[in-house]
Every structure is written in structure tokens, then in C-alpha cells.
Amino acid sequence: MPLTSPKEMFAAAYAGGYAVGAFNVNNMEIIQGIMGAAASEKSPVILQVSAGARKYAGQVYIMKLVEAALQEDPSIPVVVHLDHGPSFEMCRDCIDGGFTSVMIDGSHLPYEENIAITKQVVDYAHPRGVWVEAELGKLAGIEEHVSSAEHVYTDPDEAVDFVRRTGCDSLAVAIGTSHGAYKFKGEARLDFERLQTISNKLPGYPLVLHGASSVPQEFVALCNKYGGQVGGAKGVPEDMLRKAAGMGVCKINVDTDIRLALTASIRQFLTEHPEQFDPRGYLKPARDAVQNMVAHKIRNVMGSSGKA
């Protein structure tokens, strides 16, 4: 089965009140773990490639790994998506390289400039059958090249104007989530009223939540038990994310949780087996940890099990 577009995937998710998980990939083990989870849960899945992942692994390598995954289990609908594309040129290169979805992130730009660059990407992507995600509002926190000290919530009326003028296919909105492992200092809160307003003003339109890792405390504890220093990390409670999935959010991004699961597993293995130096020894349980964590997300956060 070839790569699919988010179009039918999101239409089904919107109608069914669930979301599709968008999981960031950097290497073979992460892709295998995500695909193993999607296969066991019979769920559609989005493999996200950030600018950092393209630099680290190379776009061609990543696409060949995805090709292998599709060959191994052609029954799973898979989208390959550029996460936080910083420029028109990178979006263009990903479109030309076989991605079925790209995100142009102009959220740091003045409003009119964000509209202009988003429309430029849309005008290139749509004739080639590629989906375009954009972002309006700013998420606080740090993720690779994306960082902001402030949080700017998405204005519902601006969202309507932005979608109308750019023609973008989905919109990442800012309602209180943030990038990285340190999302909340006090009580976790999401602005569901704002989300509902945006959803009401854009009926049937797929919204996206970035910065939506839950930072499971068992992985933080495991990491720290075996020499890590991940103190005070706090994510978005899973019940809040599940609620958002029934309010027009069709795509929920997860990156930090994958990193934590992988790293905690590797730390544990190397501490318990100091004599081992074969990478396969520690990467196999790390891959299993990613698979188990993603399967949990698909079941309990996205609600997309059995939707493939």
C-alpha cells in the first residue's frame, strides 16, 4: 500500500470523534516501534519528520525506512509529514521527495507574512496532491529549532480568516500545550472553550495539537533511577488530550514521550548490563519500549484503535 493523504484519514477521525497520532521519527528503531504499535492496534498513523530529523538521518534514508515498513505491513494507512517546516524551500523539497503532508510553520512571523508563506506552500503542494498544515498562535517551550518564551493563544476569528485566505488543509492551534518535557509549572490547563469556539467557527475542519506529549512519570523516574537528570518534567494529562480529540482535533503530535521511553530503556539496560556493548542488545528493548508506549497512546489518547 502506498503512502496515503491525511484527507480521508482526518475526515474519518473528525466524524468518529478520535484523533490520529503523529509520532516523530529519527531512526530505524523508532519507525519499527511506531509501525509495530500501529499494526497491533490496527490504527492509521502519521510518521513525522522534523527539520532536525532530516539533518540527522537524511531524507532519503528516512523515506527508504518508511518504504520498508510499508512493504512489511501494507495494511496500515501511513502519512509521512514534515513537522515544523521552517521555509518554503524545505517544504518544496519534502513534497518533491514523496512526503504526503507538510507543515509550514510561520507562527513566529507577523500575521500577514504567515499568510503569505503558507499560501506559497499551498500553491505548490495542492497541484501535487500534498496536504498542508499551518500554525496560528505560539506554543511556549523548546523543540529543536522551534522555541518561544511566550505563549500566544490562537484567536478564533483570525483562524477563520487565515484558513480562508491561505487554503491550508489543517491548522495547529495554541490552547495551552507547549513543546518539550516541561509544559506546566502548576496545574495543567487547556483552553477548551477557545478550542470549541474555533471548532464551531470552522465546522468539519481538522485541527492539530502540537506539544501534546504527556511526559509519563514512570519514564521520567526510570530515566532518573539510572543516572538521568530529568527533573520536574510535566506533560499534558492524557484525559485532556482525549477530550480534545472529540472537539475537532484530528491530529495529536507526540515526540518527547518517544524520546523518554527510548532513553529510559537504554539507560536501564546499560546500567544493568555494564559488560554489554552490542548496540542490538540495548536498542531491541528500546524499540519495544517505543512500541508499547505508542500502542498505549493509540488506544487511550487517540482512540484510533481498529480504525485502519
PDB file of C-alpha atoms in Angstrom:
ATOM      1  CA  MET A   1       0.000   0.000   0.000  1.00  0.00           C
ATOM      2  CA  PRO A   2       1.477   3.388  -0.950  1.00  0.00           C
ATOM      3  CA  LEU A   3       1.578   6.347   1.418  1.00  0.00           C
ATOM      4  CA  THR A   4      -1.801   7.973   1.955  1.00  0.00           C
ATOM      5  CA  SER A   5      -3.024  11.546   2.287  1.00  0.00           C
ATOM      6  CA  PRO A   6      -4.452  12.813   5.577  1.00  0.00           C
ATOM      7  CA  LYS A   7      -7.658  13.782   3.734  1.00  0.00           C
ATOM      8  CA  GLU A   8      -9.689  10.584   4.228  1.00  0.00           C
ATOM      9  CA  MET A   9      -7.842   9.811   7.473  1.00  0.00           C
ATOM     10  CA  PHE A  10      -8.922  13.118   9.063  1.00  0.00           C
ATOM     11  CA  ALA A  11     -12.454  13.018   7.655  1.00  0.00           C
ATOM     12  CA  ALA A  12     -12.992   9.656   9.369  1.00  0.00           C
ATOM     13  CA  ALA A  13     -11.335  10.896  12.583  1.00  0.00           C
ATOM     14  CA  TYR A  14     -13.490  14.045  12.673  1.00  0.00           C
ATOM     15  CA  ALA A  15     -16.687  12.064  12.134  1.00  0.00           C
ATOM     16  CA  GLY A  16     -15.651   9.399  14.646  1.00  0.00           C
ATOM     17  CA  GLY A  17     -14.503  11.733  17.415  1.00  0.00           C
ATOM     18  CA  TYR A  18     -10.967  10.402  17.574  1.00  0.00           C
ATOM     19  CA  ALA A  19      -7.513  11.636  16.512  1.00  0.00           C
ATOM     20  CA  VAL A  20      -4.630  10.160  14.549  1.00  0.00           C
ATOM     21  CA  GLY A  21      -1.295  10.059  16.348  1.00  0.00           C
ATOM     22  CA  ALA A  22       1.569  11.927  14.680  1.00  0.00           C
ATOM     23  CA  PHE A  23       4.792  10.428  16.037  1.00  0.00           C
ATOM     24  CA  ASN A  24       8.228  11.919  15.376  1.00  0.00           C
ATOM     25  CA  VAL A  25      10.782   9.598  13.798  1.00  0.00           C
ATOM     26  CA  ASN A  26      14.579   9.820  13.794  1.00  0.00           C
ATOM     27  CA  ASN A  27      15.905   6.319  13.124  1.00  0.00           C
ATOM     28  CA  MET A  28      15.042   2.729  12.218  1.00  0.00           C
ATOM     29  CA  GLU A  29      14.150   1.549  15.733  1.00  0.00           C
ATOM     30  CA  ILE A  30      11.660   4.380  16.285  1.00  0.00           C
ATOM     31  CA  ILE A  31       9.966   3.731  12.933  1.00  0.00           C
ATOM     32  CA  GLN A  32       9.808  -0.013  13.670  1.00  0.00           C
ATOM     33  CA  GLY A  33       8.369   0.636  17.137  1.00  0.00           C
ATOM     34  CA  ILE A  34       5.678   3.008  15.840  1.00  0.00           C
ATOM     35  CA  MET A  35       4.732   0.727  12.949  1.00  0.00           C
ATOM     36  CA  GLY A  36       4.617  -2.302  15.264  1.00  0.00           C
ATOM     37  CA  ALA A  37       2.192  -0.442  17.518  1.00  0.00           C
ATOM     38  CA  ALA A  38       0.036   0.718  14.598  1.00  0.00           C
ATOM     39  CA  ALA A  39      -0.116  -2.865  13.268  1.00  0.00           C
ATOM     40  CA  SER A  40      -1.025  -4.384  16.649  1.00  0.00           C
ATOM     41  CA  GLU A  41      -3.695  -1.730  17.246  1.00  0.00           C
ATOM     42  CA  LYS A  42      -4.880  -1.703  13.624  1.00  0.00           C
ATOM     43  CA  SER A  43      -4.628   2.075  13.580  1.00  0.00           C
ATOM     44  CA  PRO A  44      -3.754   4.662  10.946  1.00  0.00           C
ATOM     45  CA  VAL A  45      -0.572   6.551  11.786  1.00  0.00           C
ATOM     46  CA  ILE A  46       1.390   9.670  10.840  1.00  0.00           C
ATOM     47  CA  LEU A  47       5.193   9.479  10.778  1.00  0.00           C
ATOM     48  CA  GLN A  48       6.539  12.974  11.403  1.00  0.00           C
ATOM     49  CA  VAL A  49       9.927  14.125  10.202  1.00  0.00           C
ATOM     50  CA  SER A  50      11.308  17.328  11.718  1.00  0.00           C
ATOM     51  CA  ALA A  51      13.978  19.538  10.164  1.00  0.00           C
ATOM     52  CA  GLY A  52      16.333  18.091  12.799  1.00  0.00           C
ATOM     53  CA  ALA A  53      15.493  14.507  11.823  1.00  0.00           C
ATOM     54  CA  ARG A  54      16.143  15.288   8.142  1.00  0.00           C
ATOM     55  CA  LYS A  55      19.526  16.705   9.109  1.00  0.00           C
ATOM     56  CA  TYR A  56      20.360  13.787  11.400  1.00  0.00           C
ATOM     57  CA  ALA A  57      19.230  10.786   9.336  1.00  0.00           C
ATOM     58  CA  GLY A  58      18.827  12.238   5.848  1.00  0.00           C
ATOM     59  CA  GLN A  59      15.540  12.466   3.977  1.00  0.00           C
ATOM     60  CA  VAL A  60      16.374   9.617   1.585  1.00  0.00           C
ATOM     61  CA  TYR A  61      17.292   7.256   4.447  1.00  0.00           C
ATOM     62  CA  ILE A  62      14.046   8.045   6.283  1.00  0.00           C
ATOM     63  CA  MET A  63      11.923   7.538   3.173  1.00  0.00           C
ATOM     64  CA  LYS A  64      13.631   4.197   2.444  1.00  0.00           C
ATOM     65  CA  LEU A  65      12.921   3.059   6.023  1.00  0.00           C
ATOM     66  CA  VAL A  66       9.272   4.043   5.567  1.00  0.00           C
ATOM     67  CA  GLU A  67       9.209   2.170   2.261  1.00  0.00           C
ATOM     68  CA  ALA A  68      10.463  -0.945   4.072  1.00  0.00           C
ATOM     69  CA  ALA A  69       7.826  -0.532   6.778  1.00  0.00           C
ATOM     70  CA  LEU A  70       5.040  -0.276   4.175  1.00  0.00           C
ATOM     71  CA  GLN A  71       6.321  -3.388   2.454  1.00  0.00           C
ATOM     72  CA  GLU A  72       6.336  -5.301   5.722  1.00  0.00           C
ATOM     73  CA  ASP A  73       2.733  -4.414   6.581  1.00  0.00           C
ATOM     74  CA  PRO A  74       0.774  -2.821   3.721  1.00  0.00           C
ATOM     75  CA  SER A  75      -2.499  -2.863   5.694  1.00  0.00           C
ATOM     76  CA  ILE A  76      -1.708   0.231   7.790  1.00  0.00           C
ATOM     77  CA  PRO A  77      -2.584   3.677   6.333  1.00  0.00           C
ATOM     78  CA  VAL A  78       0.567   5.799   6.722  1.00  0.00           C
ATOM     79  CA  VAL A  79       1.155   9.513   6.133  1.00  0.00           C
ATOM     80  CA  VAL A  80       4.690  10.936   6.061  1.00  0.00           C
ATOM     81  CA  HIS A  81       4.590  14.517   7.296  1.00  0.00           C
ATOM     82  CA  LEU A  82       7.138  17.336   7.594  1.00  0.00           C
ATOM     83  CA  ASP A  83       6.889  18.710  11.141  1.00  0.00           C
ATOM     84  CA  HIS A  84       7.581  22.444  11.648  1.00  0.00           C
ATOM     85  CA  GLY A  85       8.874  23.166   8.157  1.00  0.00           C
ATOM     86  CA  PRO A  86      10.836  26.414   8.595  1.00  0.00           C
ATOM     87  CA  SER A  87      10.843  27.528   4.933  1.00  0.00           C
ATOM     88  CA  PHE A  88       9.122  27.198   1.582  1.00  0.00           C
ATOM     89  CA  GLU A  89      12.280  25.538   0.223  1.00  0.00           C
ATOM     90  CA  MET A  90      12.219  22.723   2.780  1.00  0.00           C
ATOM     91  CA  CYS A  91       8.508  22.144   2.210  1.00  0.00           C
ATOM     92  CA  ARG A  92       9.149  22.013  -1.537  1.00  0.00           C
ATOM     93  CA  ASP A  93      11.999  19.510  -1.122  1.00  0.00           C
ATOM     94  CA  CYS A  94       9.834  17.257   1.049  1.00  0.00           C
ATOM     95  CA  ILE A  95       6.937  17.436  -1.410  1.00  0.00           C
ATOM     96  CA  ASP A  96       9.303  16.558  -4.259  1.00  0.00           C
ATOM     97  CA  GLY A  97      10.781  13.778  -2.086  1.00  0.00           C
ATOM     98  CA  GLY A  98       7.499  11.917  -1.654  1.00  0.00           C
ATOM     99  CA  PHE A  99       6.013  13.312   1.571  1.00  0.00           C
ATOM    100  CA  THR A 100       2.200  13.283   1.508  1.00  0.00           C
ATOM    101  CA  SER A 101       1.845  16.135   4.017  1.00  0.00           C
ATOM    102  CA  VAL A 102       3.924  19.147   5.034  1.00  0.00           C
ATOM    103  CA  MET A 103       3.689  21.746   7.757  1.00  0.00           C
ATOM    104  CA  ILE A 104       4.838  25.275   7.084  1.00  0.00           C
ATOM    105  CA  ASP A 105       5.435  26.970  10.420  1.00  0.00           C
ATOM    106  CA  GLY A 106       5.122  30.736  10.041  1.00  0.00           C
ATOM    107  CA  SER A 107       3.721  31.179  13.559  1.00  0.00           C
ATOM    108  CA  HIS A 108       6.731  33.292  14.601  1.00  0.00           C
ATOM    109  CA  LEU A 109       6.117  35.737  11.726  1.00  0.00           C
ATOM    110  CA  PRO A 110       3.763  38.733  11.648  1.00  0.00           C
ATOM    111  CA  TYR A 111       0.230  37.656  10.677  1.00  0.00           C
ATOM    112  CA  GLU A 112       0.320  38.796   7.030  1.00  0.00           C
ATOM    113  CA  GLU A 113       3.746  37.206   6.481  1.00  0.00           C
ATOM    114  CA  ASN A 114       2.474  33.926   7.955  1.00  0.00           C
ATOM    115  CA  ILE A 115      -0.426  34.074   5.477  1.00  0.00           C
ATOM    116  CA  ALA A 116       1.917  34.816   2.549  1.00  0.00           C
ATOM    117  CA  ILE A 117       4.366  31.947   3.182  1.00  0.00           C
ATOM    118  CA  THR A 118       1.549  29.490   3.944  1.00  0.00           C
ATOM    119  CA  LYS A 119      -0.206  30.391   0.689  1.00  0.00           C
ATOM    120  CA  GLN A 120       3.076  29.963  -1.204  1.00  0.00           C
ATOM    121  CA  VAL A 121       3.394  26.408   0.129  1.00  0.00           C
ATOM    122  CA  VAL A 122      -0.286  25.650  -0.543  1.00  0.00           C
ATOM    123  CA  ASP A 123       0.068  26.845  -4.143  1.00  0.00           C
ATOM    124  CA  TYR A 124       2.995  24.439  -4.660  1.00  0.00           C
ATOM    125  CA  ALA A 125       1.560  21.493  -2.697  1.00  0.00           C
ATOM    126  CA  HIS A 126      -2.036  21.283  -3.874  1.00  0.00           C
ATOM    127  CA  PRO A 127      -1.367  20.696  -7.594  1.00  0.00           C
ATOM    128  CA  ARG A 128       0.871  17.813  -6.451  1.00  0.00           C
ATOM    129  CA  GLY A 129      -1.782  16.297  -4.188  1.00  0.00           C
ATOM    130  CA  VAL A 130       0.020  17.143  -0.939  1.00  0.00           C
ATOM    131  CA  TRP A 131      -1.706  18.230   2.275  1.00  0.00           C
ATOM    132  CA  VAL A 132      -0.622  21.445   4.033  1.00  0.00           C
ATOM    133  CA  GLU A 133      -0.736  22.107   7.780  1.00  0.00           C
ATOM    134  CA  ALA A 134      -0.085  25.607   9.130  1.00  0.00           C
ATOM    135  CA  GLU A 135       0.126  27.117  12.599  1.00  0.00           C
ATOM    136  CA  LEU A 136      -1.524  30.150  14.145  1.00  0.00           C
ATOM    137  CA  GLY A 137      -0.593  31.244  17.642  1.00  0.00           C
ATOM    138  CA  LYS A 138       2.609  30.406  19.534  1.00  0.00           C
ATOM    139  CA  LEU A 139       3.441  27.497  21.793  1.00  0.00           C
ATOM    140  CA  ALA A 140       5.886  28.220  24.586  1.00  0.00           C
ATOM    141  CA  GLY A 141       8.807  25.851  25.110  1.00  0.00           C
ATOM    142  CA  ILE A 142      11.631  24.429  23.035  1.00  0.00           C
ATOM    143  CA  GLU A 143      11.667  21.682  20.426  1.00  0.00           C
ATOM    144  CA  GLU A 144      14.713  21.537  18.140  1.00  0.00           C
ATOM    145  CA  HIS A 145      14.794  24.842  16.196  1.00  0.00           C
ATOM    146  CA  VAL A 146      11.331  25.875  17.434  1.00  0.00           C
ATOM    147  CA  SER A 147      11.426  27.929  20.614  1.00  0.00           C
ATOM    148  CA  SER A 148       9.306  30.597  22.230  1.00  0.00           C
ATOM    149  CA  ALA A 149       9.437  32.160  25.674  1.00  0.00           C
ATOM    150  CA  GLU A 150       5.824  33.264  25.401  1.00  0.00           C
ATOM    151  CA  HIS A 151       2.511  31.627  24.732  1.00  0.00           C
ATOM    152  CA  VAL A 152       0.153  33.331  22.264  1.00  0.00           C
ATOM    153  CA  TYR A 153      -3.270  31.694  22.106  1.00  0.00           C
ATOM    154  CA  THR A 154      -4.958  31.280  18.726  1.00  0.00           C
ATOM    155  CA  ASP A 155      -7.599  33.927  18.031  1.00  0.00           C
ATOM    156  CA  PRO A 156     -10.770  32.169  16.707  1.00  0.00           C
ATOM    157  CA  ASP A 157     -11.688  34.931  14.231  1.00  0.00           C
ATOM    158  CA  GLU A 158      -8.119  35.098  12.930  1.00  0.00           C
ATOM    159  CA  ALA A 159      -8.207  31.323  12.469  1.00  0.00           C
ATOM    160  CA  VAL A 160     -11.231  31.616  10.165  1.00  0.00           C
ATOM    161  CA  ASP A 161      -9.621  34.431   8.167  1.00  0.00           C
ATOM    162  CA  PHE A 162      -6.296  32.571   7.983  1.00  0.00           C
ATOM    163  CA  VAL A 163      -7.823  29.345   6.657  1.00  0.00           C
ATOM    164  CA  ARG A 164      -9.936  31.229   4.126  1.00  0.00           C
ATOM    165  CA  ARG A 165      -7.044  33.298   2.789  1.00  0.00           C
ATOM    166  CA  THR A 166      -4.357  30.588   2.695  1.00  0.00           C
ATOM    167  CA  GLY A 167      -6.335  27.498   1.712  1.00  0.00           C
ATOM    168  CA  CYS A 168      -4.352  25.408   4.239  1.00  0.00           C
ATOM    169  CA  ASP A 169      -5.870  21.983   4.911  1.00  0.00           C
ATOM    170  CA  SER A 170      -5.394  21.775   8.686  1.00  0.00           C
ATOM    171  CA  LEU A 171      -4.417  24.214  11.397  1.00  0.00           C
ATOM    172  CA  ALA A 172      -2.280  23.789  14.514  1.00  0.00           C
ATOM    173  CA  VAL A 173      -3.860  25.838  17.287  1.00  0.00           C
ATOM    174  CA  ALA A 174      -2.438  27.136  20.565  1.00  0.00           C
ATOM    175  CA  ILE A 175      -4.727  26.367  23.521  1.00  0.00           C
ATOM    176  CA  GLY A 176      -2.187  25.795  26.303  1.00  0.00           C
ATOM    177  CA  THR A 177       0.038  22.902  25.240  1.00  0.00           C
ATOM    178  CA  SER A 178       3.770  23.567  24.867  1.00  0.00           C
ATOM    179  CA  HIS A 179       6.873  21.986  23.389  1.00  0.00           C
ATOM    180  CA  GLY A 180       9.390  19.929  25.330  1.00  0.00           C
ATOM    181  CA  ALA A 181       9.248  17.989  28.610  1.00  0.00           C
ATOM    182  CA  TYR A 182       8.490  20.945  30.899  1.00  0.00           C
ATOM    183  CA  LYS A 183       4.986  22.015  29.915  1.00  0.00           C
ATOM    184  CA  PHE A 184       3.377  23.119  33.171  1.00  0.00           C
ATOM    185  CA  LYS A 185       4.712  24.561  36.415  1.00  0.00           C
ATOM    186  CA  GLY A 186       1.414  24.351  38.282  1.00  0.00           C
ATOM    187  CA  GLU A 187      -1.865  22.675  37.399  1.00  0.00           C
ATOM    188  CA  ALA A 188      -2.235  21.590  33.773  1.00  0.00           C
ATOM    189  CA  ARG A 189      -4.870  23.598  31.920  1.00  0.00           C
ATOM    190  CA  LEU A 190      -6.088  23.671  28.330  1.00  0.00           C
ATOM    191  CA  ASP A 191      -8.451  26.330  26.973  1.00  0.00           C
ATOM    192  CA  PHE A 192     -11.268  24.035  25.831  1.00  0.00           C
ATOM    193  CA  GLU A 193     -13.641  26.977  25.470  1.00  0.00           C
ATOM    194  CA  ARG A 194     -11.301  28.522  22.885  1.00  0.00           C
ATOM    195  CA  LEU A 195     -10.947  25.169  21.121  1.00  0.00           C
ATOM    196  CA  GLN A 196     -14.723  24.756  20.965  1.00  0.00           C
ATOM    197  CA  THR A 197     -15.130  28.281  19.553  1.00  0.00           C
ATOM    198  CA  ILE A 198     -12.542  27.657  16.826  1.00  0.00           C
ATOM    199  CA  SER A 199     -14.145  24.302  16.025  1.00  0.00           C
ATOM    200  CA  ASN A 200     -17.615  25.873  15.823  1.00  0.00           C
ATOM    201  CA  LYS A 201     -16.362  28.616  13.506  1.00  0.00           C
ATOM    202  CA  LEU A 202     -14.619  26.047  11.265  1.00  0.00           C
ATOM    203  CA  PRO A 203     -17.120  23.166  11.181  1.00  0.00           C
ATOM    204  CA  GLY A 204     -15.721  19.926   9.762  1.00  0.00           C
ATOM    205  CA  TYR A 205     -12.232  21.415   9.618  1.00  0.00           C
ATOM    206  CA  PRO A 206      -9.348  19.347  11.084  1.00  0.00           C
ATOM    207  CA  LEU A 207      -7.394  20.982  13.899  1.00  0.00           C
ATOM    208  CA  VAL A 208      -3.988  19.893  15.227  1.00  0.00           C
ATOM    209  CA  LEU A 209      -2.447  19.862  18.716  1.00  0.00           C
ATOM    210  CA  HIS A 210       1.311  20.333  18.967  1.00  0.00           C
ATOM    211  CA  GLY A 211       3.303  19.937  22.189  1.00  0.00           C
ATOM    212  CA  ALA A 212       0.948  17.149  23.269  1.00  0.00           C
ATOM    213  CA  SER A 213       3.279  14.664  24.965  1.00  0.00           C
ATOM    214  CA  SER A 214       2.114  13.549  28.405  1.00  0.00           C
ATOM    215  CA  VAL A 215       5.632  13.013  29.824  1.00  0.00           C
ATOM    216  CA  PRO A 216       4.728   9.739  31.640  1.00  0.00           C
ATOM    217  CA  GLN A 217       6.218   9.908  35.121  1.00  0.00           C
ATOM    218  CA  GLU A 218       7.263   6.245  35.076  1.00  0.00           C
ATOM    219  CA  PHE A 219       9.688   7.033  32.228  1.00  0.00           C
ATOM    220  CA  VAL A 220      10.970  10.147  33.998  1.00  0.00           C
ATOM    221  CA  ALA A 221      11.505   8.063  37.171  1.00  0.00           C
ATOM    222  CA  LEU A 222      13.198   5.249  35.208  1.00  0.00           C
ATOM    223  CA  CYS A 223      15.465   7.728  33.452  1.00  0.00           C
ATOM    224  CA  ASN A 224      16.475   9.340  36.725  1.00  0.00           C
ATOM    225  CA  LYS A 225      16.887   5.996  38.534  1.00  0.00           C
ATOM    226  CA  TYR A 226      19.579   5.027  36.045  1.00  0.00           C
ATOM    227  CA  GLY A 227      21.575   8.261  36.058  1.00  0.00           C
ATOM    228  CA  GLY A 228      19.314  10.709  34.226  1.00  0.00           C
ATOM    229  CA  GLN A 229      18.615  14.242  35.393  1.00  0.00           C
ATOM    230  CA  VAL A 230      15.117  14.908  34.062  1.00  0.00           C
ATOM    231  CA  GLY A 231      13.747  16.901  36.994  1.00  0.00           C
ATOM    232  CA  GLY A 232      10.301  18.476  37.211  1.00  0.00           C
ATOM    233  CA  ALA A 233       9.195  17.336  33.756  1.00  0.00           C
ATOM    234  CA  LYS A 234       5.428  17.575  33.347  1.00  0.00           C
ATOM    235  CA  GLY A 235       3.200  16.982  30.317  1.00  0.00           C
ATOM    236  CA  VAL A 236      -0.430  17.221  29.196  1.00  0.00           C
ATOM    237  CA  PRO A 237      -2.745  14.798  31.047  1.00  0.00           C
ATOM    238  CA  GLU A 238      -3.997  12.106  28.681  1.00  0.00           C
ATOM    239  CA  ASP A 239      -7.660  12.609  29.534  1.00  0.00           C
ATOM    240  CA  MET A 240      -7.398  16.230  28.368  1.00  0.00           C
ATOM    241  CA  LEU A 241      -5.944  15.113  25.037  1.00  0.00           C
ATOM    242  CA  ARG A 242      -8.675  12.505  24.595  1.00  0.00           C
ATOM    243  CA  LYS A 243     -11.282  15.218  25.235  1.00  0.00           C
ATOM    244  CA  ALA A 244      -9.697  17.465  22.573  1.00  0.00           C
ATOM    245  CA  ALA A 245      -9.915  14.604  20.062  1.00  0.00           C
ATOM    246  CA  GLY A 246     -13.699  14.848  20.269  1.00  0.00           C
ATOM    247  CA  MET A 247     -13.654  18.607  19.616  1.00  0.00           C
ATOM    248  CA  GLY A 248     -12.328  18.827  16.070  1.00  0.00           C
ATOM    249  CA  VAL A 249      -8.706  17.864  16.831  1.00  0.00           C
ATOM    250  CA  CYS A 250      -7.814  15.180  14.277  1.00  0.00           C
ATOM    251  CA  LYS A 251      -4.026  15.048  14.769  1.00  0.00           C
ATOM    252  CA  ILE A 252      -2.107  14.946  18.040  1.00  0.00           C
ATOM    253  CA  ASN A 253       1.690  15.262  17.984  1.00  0.00           C
ATOM    254  CA  VAL A 254       3.916  13.114  20.209  1.00  0.00           C
ATOM    255  CA  ASP A 255       7.707  13.448  20.337  1.00  0.00           C
ATOM    256  CA  THR A 256       9.021  13.913  23.890  1.00  0.00           C
ATOM    257  CA  ASP A 257       7.343  10.713  25.153  1.00  0.00           C
ATOM    258  CA  ILE A 258       9.122   8.660  22.473  1.00  0.00           C
ATOM    259  CA  ARG A 259      12.485  10.144  23.450  1.00  0.00           C
ATOM    260  CA  LEU A 260      11.834   9.429  27.129  1.00  0.00           C
ATOM    261  CA  ALA A 261      10.755   5.814  26.546  1.00  0.00           C
ATOM    262  CA  LEU A 262      13.775   5.137  24.332  1.00  0.00           C
ATOM    263  CA  THR A 263      16.330   6.809  26.602  1.00  0.00           C
ATOM    264  CA  ALA A 264      14.978   5.359  29.861  1.00  0.00           C
ATOM    265  CA  SER A 265      15.144   1.856  28.390  1.00  0.00           C
ATOM    266  CA  ILE A 266      18.708   2.307  27.115  1.00  0.00           C
ATOM    267  CA  ARG A 267      19.877   3.782  30.449  1.00  0.00           C
ATOM    268  CA  GLN A 268      18.369   0.860  32.337  1.00  0.00           C
ATOM    269  CA  PHE A 269      19.908  -1.773  30.054  1.00  0.00           C
ATOM    270  CA  LEU A 270      23.414  -0.294  30.083  1.00  0.00           C
ATOM    271  CA  THR A 271      23.369   0.109  33.870  1.00  0.00           C
ATOM    272  CA  GLU A 272      22.136  -3.446  34.461  1.00  0.00           C
ATOM    273  CA  HIS A 273      24.459  -4.944  31.821  1.00  0.00           C
ATOM    274  CA  PRO A 274      27.707  -2.924  32.009  1.00  0.00           C
ATOM    275  CA  GLU A 275      29.558  -5.689  30.191  1.00  0.00           C
ATOM    276  CA  GLN A 276      27.380  -5.304  27.062  1.00  0.00           C
ATOM    277  CA  PHE A 277      28.498  -3.184  24.129  1.00  0.00           C
ATOM    278  CA  ASP A 278      26.477  -4.659  21.252  1.00  0.00           C
ATOM    279  CA  PRO A 279      24.028  -1.907  20.139  1.00  0.00           C
ATOM    280  CA  ARG A 280      21.446  -4.576  19.309  1.00  0.00           C
ATOM    281  CA  GLY A 281      21.395  -5.509  22.987  1.00  0.00           C
ATOM    282  CA  TYR A 282      20.093  -2.130  24.146  1.00  0.00           C
ATOM    283  CA  LEU A 283      18.268  -0.998  21.005  1.00  0.00           C
ATOM    284  CA  LYS A 284      15.909  -4.003  20.958  1.00  0.00           C
ATOM    285  CA  PRO A 285      14.343  -3.263  24.388  1.00  0.00           C
ATOM    286  CA  ALA A 286      14.359   0.443  23.462  1.00  0.00           C
ATOM    287  CA  ARG A 287      12.388  -0.355  20.303  1.00  0.00           C
ATOM    288  CA  ASP A 288       9.963  -2.451  22.386  1.00  0.00           C
ATOM    289  CA  ALA A 289       9.546   0.457  24.828  1.00  0.00           C
ATOM    290  CA  VAL A 290       8.640   2.788  21.942  1.00  0.00           C
ATOM    291  CA  GLN A 291       6.163   0.237  20.580  1.00  0.00           C
ATOM    292  CA  ASN A 292       4.435  -0.244  23.936  1.00  0.00           C
ATOM    293  CA  MET A 293       4.226   3.480  24.592  1.00  0.00           C
ATOM    294  CA  VAL A 294       2.843   4.273  21.114  1.00  0.00           C
ATOM    295  CA  ALA A 295       0.297   1.426  21.376  1.00  0.00           C
ATOM    296  CA  HIS A 296      -0.852   2.936  24.687  1.00  0.00           C
ATOM    297  CA  LYS A 297      -1.209   6.380  23.058  1.00  0.00           C
ATOM    298  CA  ILE A 298      -3.192   4.962  20.128  1.00  0.00           C
ATOM    299  CA  ARG A 299      -5.581   3.131  22.476  1.00  0.00           C
ATOM    300  CA  ASN A 300      -6.038   5.620  25.305  1.00  0.00           C
ATOM    301  CA  VAL A 301      -5.259   9.062  23.884  1.00  0.00           C
ATOM    302  CA  MET A 302      -6.057   8.998  20.167  1.00  0.00           C
ATOM    303  CA  GLY A 303      -8.907   6.487  20.324  1.00  0.00           C
ATOM    304  CA  SER A 304      -7.871   5.258  16.852  1.00  0.00           C
ATOM    305  CA  SER A 305      -7.523   1.510  17.564  1.00  0.00           C
ATOM    306  CA  GLY A 306      -9.312  -0.588  14.966  1.00  0.00           C
ATOM    307  CA  LYS A 307      -9.702   2.363  12.565  1.00  0.00           C
ATOM    308  CA  ALA A 308      -7.156   1.214   9.935  1.00  0.00           C
TER     309      ALA A 308
END
